[in-house]
Amino acid sequence: MVNPRQAQELLTAVTYVGRRGRGRRLMALFACMYYAALRPAEAVGLRIQDCHLPASGWGLFTIDVSRSEVNTQWTDSGDAHEERGLKHRGRQDVRPVPIPPELVKILHEHVAEYGTAKDGRIFASERGGVVASTAYTEVWQDARLLAFTPAQIASPLAKRPYDLRTRPCRSGSTQASQLRMWPNERATASMSS
């Protein structure tokens, strides 16, 4: 499990790898996995309409779709990515995910620099398509080589992008106390607007 320092080193390293700025384009995708514990398919399918991104403070994702990547012969559309409901939930279920101010800022910067895909997806390939798992996995592996020591590279530490989801949120941590404050901060902000 990566600690906050290692996560920052990985997110920084991501911006230095990949052809034609691919890593830099994907840094916010990895940040969504780390800060909001999104699954890769949820992050890939994240749309601007799923996001409440205030100018400052906590934001909110309202997750209702996942863009799973499968063999084209197993999809109804024939596309490699199929829009599906959330894992272990009903098709119409929605999962609200509070997002910390650090991630809100990263997403503002990402959207300002790259915009969104035609369908509102925040993360798109250079040509506007759905980000392939091979693309983000390649960037991730290159970033590990840059951010980690040889011993860490040889270990299972953050071996896959999915591993960013398993970070500690201990009861005494700053993140845990901020998360406990989030609903009150949101209610106060709503009343003042």
mmCIF file of C-alpha atoms in Angstrom:
data_model
loop_
_atom_site.group_PDB
_atom_site.id
_atom_site.type_symbol
_atom_site.label_atom_id
_atom_site.label_comp_id
_atom_site.label_asym_id
_atom_site.label_seq_id
_atom_site.Cartn_x
_atom_site.Cartn_y
_atom_site.Cartn_z
ATOM 1 C CA MET A 1 0.000 0.000 0.000
ATOM 2 C CA VAL A 2 1.491 3.342 -1.013
ATOM 3 C CA ASN A 3 1.878 6.057 1.573
ATOM 4 C CA PRO A 4 1.035 9.715 0.746
ATOM 5 C CA ARG A 5 4.660 10.585 -0.105
ATOM 6 C CA GLN A 6 4.967 7.628 -2.477
ATOM 7 C CA ALA A 7 1.636 8.495 -4.082
ATOM 8 C CA GLN A 8 2.831 12.046 -4.739
ATOM 9 C CA GLU A 9 6.081 10.743 -6.194
ATOM 10 C CA LEU A 10 4.153 8.406 -8.490
ATOM 11 C CA LEU A 11 1.725 11.121 -9.627
ATOM 12 C CA THR A 12 4.654 13.422 -10.366
ATOM 13 C CA ALA A 13 6.537 10.655 -12.198
ATOM 14 C CA VAL A 14 3.467 9.946 -14.346
ATOM 15 C CA THR A 15 3.721 13.458 -15.805
ATOM 16 C CA TYR A 16 7.245 12.714 -17.101
ATOM 17 C CA VAL A 17 6.527 9.466 -18.962
ATOM 18 C CA GLY A 18 4.670 8.379 -22.081
ATOM 19 C CA ARG A 19 4.863 9.401 -25.684
ATOM 20 C CA ARG A 20 3.429 12.759 -26.780
ATOM 21 C CA GLY A 21 2.569 13.747 -23.199
ATOM 22 C CA ARG A 22 0.400 10.696 -22.522
ATOM 23 C CA GLY A 23 1.467 10.499 -18.874
ATOM 24 C CA ARG A 24 0.736 14.141 -18.241
ATOM 25 C CA ARG A 25 -2.707 13.678 -19.814
ATOM 26 C CA LEU A 26 -3.384 10.695 -17.510
ATOM 27 C CA MET A 27 -2.100 12.076 -14.198
ATOM 28 C CA ALA A 28 -5.572 13.233 -13.104
ATOM 29 C CA LEU A 29 -6.981 9.779 -13.914
ATOM 30 C CA PHE A 30 -4.508 8.201 -11.485
ATOM 31 C CA ALA A 31 -5.260 10.967 -8.958
ATOM 32 C CA CYS A 32 -8.961 9.947 -9.088
ATOM 33 C CA MET A 33 -7.960 6.383 -8.229
ATOM 34 C CA TYR A 34 -5.822 7.554 -5.315
ATOM 35 C CA TYR A 35 -7.826 10.413 -3.790
ATOM 36 C CA ALA A 36 -11.352 9.119 -4.540
ATOM 37 C CA ALA A 37 -10.662 5.355 -4.617
ATOM 38 C CA LEU A 38 -12.258 5.004 -8.047
ATOM 39 C CA ARG A 39 -11.798 1.754 -9.923
ATOM 40 C CA PRO A 40 -9.909 2.223 -13.205
ATOM 41 C CA ALA A 41 -13.082 1.590 -15.256
ATOM 42 C CA GLU A 42 -14.969 4.171 -13.152
ATOM 43 C CA ALA A 43 -12.214 6.749 -13.646
ATOM 44 C CA VAL A 44 -12.091 6.085 -17.399
ATOM 45 C CA GLY A 45 -15.876 6.593 -17.599
ATOM 46 C CA LEU A 46 -15.978 9.717 -15.384
ATOM 47 C CA ARG A 47 -17.954 12.520 -17.050
ATOM 48 C CA ILE A 48 -17.985 16.215 -16.271
ATOM 49 C CA GLN A 49 -21.705 15.934 -15.425
ATOM 50 C CA ASP A 50 -20.733 13.419 -12.698
ATOM 51 C CA CYS A 51 -18.632 16.058 -10.934
ATOM 52 C CA HIS A 52 -19.372 18.868 -8.524
ATOM 53 C CA LEU A 53 -16.117 20.845 -8.602
ATOM 54 C CA PRO A 54 -16.368 24.034 -6.532
ATOM 55 C CA ALA A 55 -13.753 26.765 -6.844
ATOM 56 C CA SER A 56 -12.373 25.661 -3.474
ATOM 57 C CA GLY A 57 -13.058 23.047 -0.821
ATOM 58 C CA TRP A 58 -14.495 19.572 -1.132
ATOM 59 C CA GLY A 59 -16.193 18.343 -4.279
ATOM 60 C CA LEU A 60 -18.369 15.376 -5.115
ATOM 61 C CA PHE A 61 -18.466 12.646 -7.742
ATOM 62 C CA THR A 62 -21.805 11.028 -8.462
ATOM 63 C CA ILE A 63 -20.669 7.759 -10.006
ATOM 64 C CA ASP A 64 -23.235 5.785 -11.971
ATOM 65 C CA VAL A 65 -21.308 4.180 -14.839
ATOM 66 C CA SER A 66 -18.201 2.170 -15.443
ATOM 67 C CA ARG A 67 -16.437 1.734 -18.804
ATOM 68 C CA SER A 68 -15.156 -1.789 -18.563
ATOM 69 C CA GLU A 69 -12.729 -2.944 -21.224
ATOM 70 C CA VAL A 70 -13.512 -6.358 -22.657
ATOM 71 C CA ASN A 71 -13.012 -8.319 -25.839
ATOM 72 C CA THR A 72 -15.134 -6.778 -28.596
ATOM 73 C CA GLN A 73 -16.906 -10.076 -29.244
ATOM 74 C CA TRP A 74 -18.425 -9.904 -25.746
ATOM 75 C CA THR A 75 -19.962 -6.432 -26.037
ATOM 76 C CA ASP A 76 -23.349 -5.533 -27.493
ATOM 77 C CA SER A 77 -21.879 -2.582 -29.379
ATOM 78 C CA GLY A 78 -18.743 -4.265 -30.724
ATOM 79 C CA ASP A 79 -16.605 -1.630 -28.960
ATOM 80 C CA ALA A 80 -13.761 -2.545 -26.616
ATOM 81 C CA HIS A 81 -15.268 -0.390 -23.843
ATOM 82 C CA GLU A 82 -18.826 -0.946 -22.765
ATOM 83 C CA GLU A 83 -20.715 1.380 -20.472
ATOM 84 C CA ARG A 84 -22.018 -0.643 -17.556
ATOM 85 C CA GLY A 85 -23.473 -0.114 -14.129
ATOM 86 C CA LEU A 86 -21.339 -0.088 -11.010
ATOM 87 C CA LYS A 87 -19.758 -3.277 -9.745
ATOM 88 C CA HIS A 88 -21.960 -5.158 -7.247
ATOM 89 C CA ARG A 89 -24.784 -2.606 -7.621
ATOM 90 C CA GLY A 90 -28.025 -2.281 -9.549
ATOM 91 C CA ARG A 91 -27.927 -0.640 -12.997
ATOM 92 C CA GLN A 92 -29.665 2.521 -11.732
ATOM 93 C CA ASP A 93 -27.651 2.821 -8.496
ATOM 94 C CA VAL A 94 -25.485 5.871 -7.908
ATOM 95 C CA ARG A 95 -22.474 6.086 -5.626
ATOM 96 C CA PRO A 96 -21.693 9.529 -4.164
ATOM 97 C CA VAL A 97 -17.958 9.987 -3.578
ATOM 98 C CA PRO A 98 -16.654 13.029 -1.681
ATOM 99 C CA ILE A 99 -13.437 14.318 -3.222
ATOM 100 C CA PRO A 100 -10.811 16.292 -1.322
ATOM 101 C CA PRO A 101 -9.735 19.799 -2.318
ATOM 102 C CA GLU A 102 -6.432 18.466 -3.758
ATOM 103 C CA LEU A 103 -8.314 16.391 -6.316
ATOM 104 C CA VAL A 104 -10.764 19.200 -7.096
ATOM 105 C CA LYS A 105 -7.774 21.399 -7.984
ATOM 106 C CA ILE A 106 -6.154 18.676 -10.122
ATOM 107 C CA LEU A 107 -9.405 18.185 -12.047
ATOM 108 C CA HIS A 108 -9.888 21.924 -12.627
ATOM 109 C CA GLU A 109 -6.376 22.084 -14.086
ATOM 110 C CA HIS A 110 -6.932 18.957 -16.194
ATOM 111 C CA VAL A 111 -10.201 20.187 -17.712
ATOM 112 C CA ALA A 112 -8.697 23.643 -18.362
ATOM 113 C CA GLU A 113 -5.781 22.071 -20.248
ATOM 114 C CA TYR A 114 -7.460 19.164 -22.066
ATOM 115 C CA GLY A 115 -11.189 19.892 -22.052
ATOM 116 C CA THR A 116 -13.554 16.928 -22.198
ATOM 117 C CA ALA A 117 -14.455 14.330 -24.813
ATOM 118 C CA LYS A 118 -17.548 14.921 -26.975
ATOM 119 C CA ASP A 119 -19.636 12.747 -24.641
ATOM 120 C CA GLY A 120 -18.440 14.649 -21.546
ATOM 121 C CA ARG A 121 -15.782 12.157 -20.408
ATOM 122 C CA ILE A 122 -13.025 13.903 -18.489
ATOM 123 C CA PHE A 123 -10.364 11.466 -19.662
ATOM 124 C CA ALA A 124 -9.847 10.787 -23.345
ATOM 125 C CA SER A 125 -7.085 9.537 -25.549
ATOM 126 C CA GLU A 126 -5.173 12.014 -27.678
ATOM 127 C CA ARG A 127 -7.741 11.465 -30.468
ATOM 128 C CA GLY A 128 -10.753 11.732 -28.159
ATOM 129 C CA GLY A 129 -11.388 8.005 -27.700
ATOM 130 C CA VAL A 130 -11.783 6.008 -24.529
ATOM 131 C CA VAL A 131 -8.499 5.567 -22.643
ATOM 132 C CA ALA A 132 -7.352 1.963 -23.103
ATOM 133 C CA SER A 133 -6.144 -0.064 -20.142
ATOM 134 C CA THR A 134 -2.947 -0.834 -22.062
ATOM 135 C CA ALA A 135 -2.253 2.907 -22.354
ATOM 136 C CA TYR A 136 -2.644 3.727 -18.664
ATOM 137 C CA THR A 137 -0.905 0.516 -17.562
ATOM 138 C CA GLU A 138 2.123 1.298 -19.734
ATOM 139 C CA VAL A 139 2.340 4.807 -18.281
ATOM 140 C CA TRP A 140 1.982 3.394 -14.760
ATOM 141 C CA GLN A 141 4.787 0.869 -15.224
ATOM 142 C CA ASP A 142 7.106 3.583 -16.580
ATOM 143 C CA ALA A 143 6.223 5.883 -13.667
ATOM 144 C CA ARG A 144 7.053 3.158 -11.125
ATOM 145 C CA LEU A 145 10.518 2.851 -12.699
ATOM 146 C CA LEU A 146 11.041 6.579 -12.309
ATOM 147 C CA ALA A 147 9.556 7.065 -8.817
ATOM 148 C CA PHE A 148 10.662 3.949 -6.960
ATOM 149 C CA THR A 149 13.921 2.446 -5.768
ATOM 150 C CA PRO A 150 15.015 -0.896 -7.313
ATOM 151 C CA ALA A 151 13.755 -2.737 -4.216
ATOM 152 C CA GLN A 152 10.352 -1.046 -4.447
ATOM 153 C CA ILE A 153 10.134 -1.792 -8.177
ATOM 154 C CA ALA A 154 10.786 -5.483 -7.480
ATOM 155 C CA SER A 155 8.096 -5.508 -4.767
ATOM 156 C CA PRO A 156 4.318 -5.646 -5.266
ATOM 157 C CA LEU A 157 4.056 -2.005 -4.071
ATOM 158 C CA ALA A 158 1.597 -0.211 -6.386
ATOM 159 C CA LYS A 159 2.223 -2.838 -9.037
ATOM 160 C CA ARG A 160 -1.065 -1.990 -10.793
ATOM 161 C CA PRO A 161 -2.978 1.288 -11.032
ATOM 162 C CA TYR A 162 -5.812 -0.440 -9.149
ATOM 163 C CA ASP A 163 -3.508 -0.615 -6.115
ATOM 164 C CA LEU A 164 -3.923 3.144 -5.643
ATOM 165 C CA ARG A 165 -7.437 2.431 -4.321
ATOM 166 C CA THR A 166 -6.131 0.642 -1.242
ATOM 167 C CA ARG A 167 -4.777 3.474 0.821
ATOM 168 C CA PRO A 168 -5.105 3.825 4.565
ATOM 169 C CA CYS A 169 -7.637 6.222 6.014
ATOM 170 C CA ARG A 170 -6.977 5.668 9.688
ATOM 171 C CA SER A 171 -9.191 7.304 12.261
ATOM 172 C CA GLY A 172 -6.415 9.637 13.409
ATOM 173 C CA SER A 173 -5.281 10.704 9.936
ATOM 174 C CA THR A 174 -5.830 14.150 8.466
ATOM 175 C CA GLN A 175 -7.793 12.625 5.594
ATOM 176 C CA ALA A 176 -10.149 10.833 7.980
ATOM 177 C CA SER A 177 -10.806 14.001 9.979
ATOM 178 C CA GLN A 178 -11.354 15.981 6.768
ATOM 179 C CA LEU A 179 -13.742 13.326 5.493
ATOM 180 C CA ARG A 180 -15.728 13.503 8.741
ATOM 181 C CA MET A 181 -15.978 17.296 8.265
ATOM 182 C CA TRP A 182 -17.022 17.032 4.613
ATOM 183 C CA PRO A 183 -20.830 16.786 5.037
ATOM 184 C CA ASN A 184 -20.830 19.762 7.454
ATOM 185 C CA GLU A 185 -18.610 21.828 5.155
ATOM 186 C CA ARG A 186 -20.889 20.999 2.199
ATOM 187 C CA ALA A 187 -24.039 21.913 4.147
ATOM 188 C CA THR A 188 -22.503 25.220 5.262
ATOM 189 C CA ALA A 189 -21.457 26.015 1.673
ATOM 190 C CA SER A 190 -24.956 25.168 0.373
ATOM 191 C CA MET A 191 -26.626 27.448 2.907
ATOM 192 C CA SER A 192 -24.333 30.350 2.090
ATOM 193 C CA SER A 193 -24.910 30.167 -1.684
#
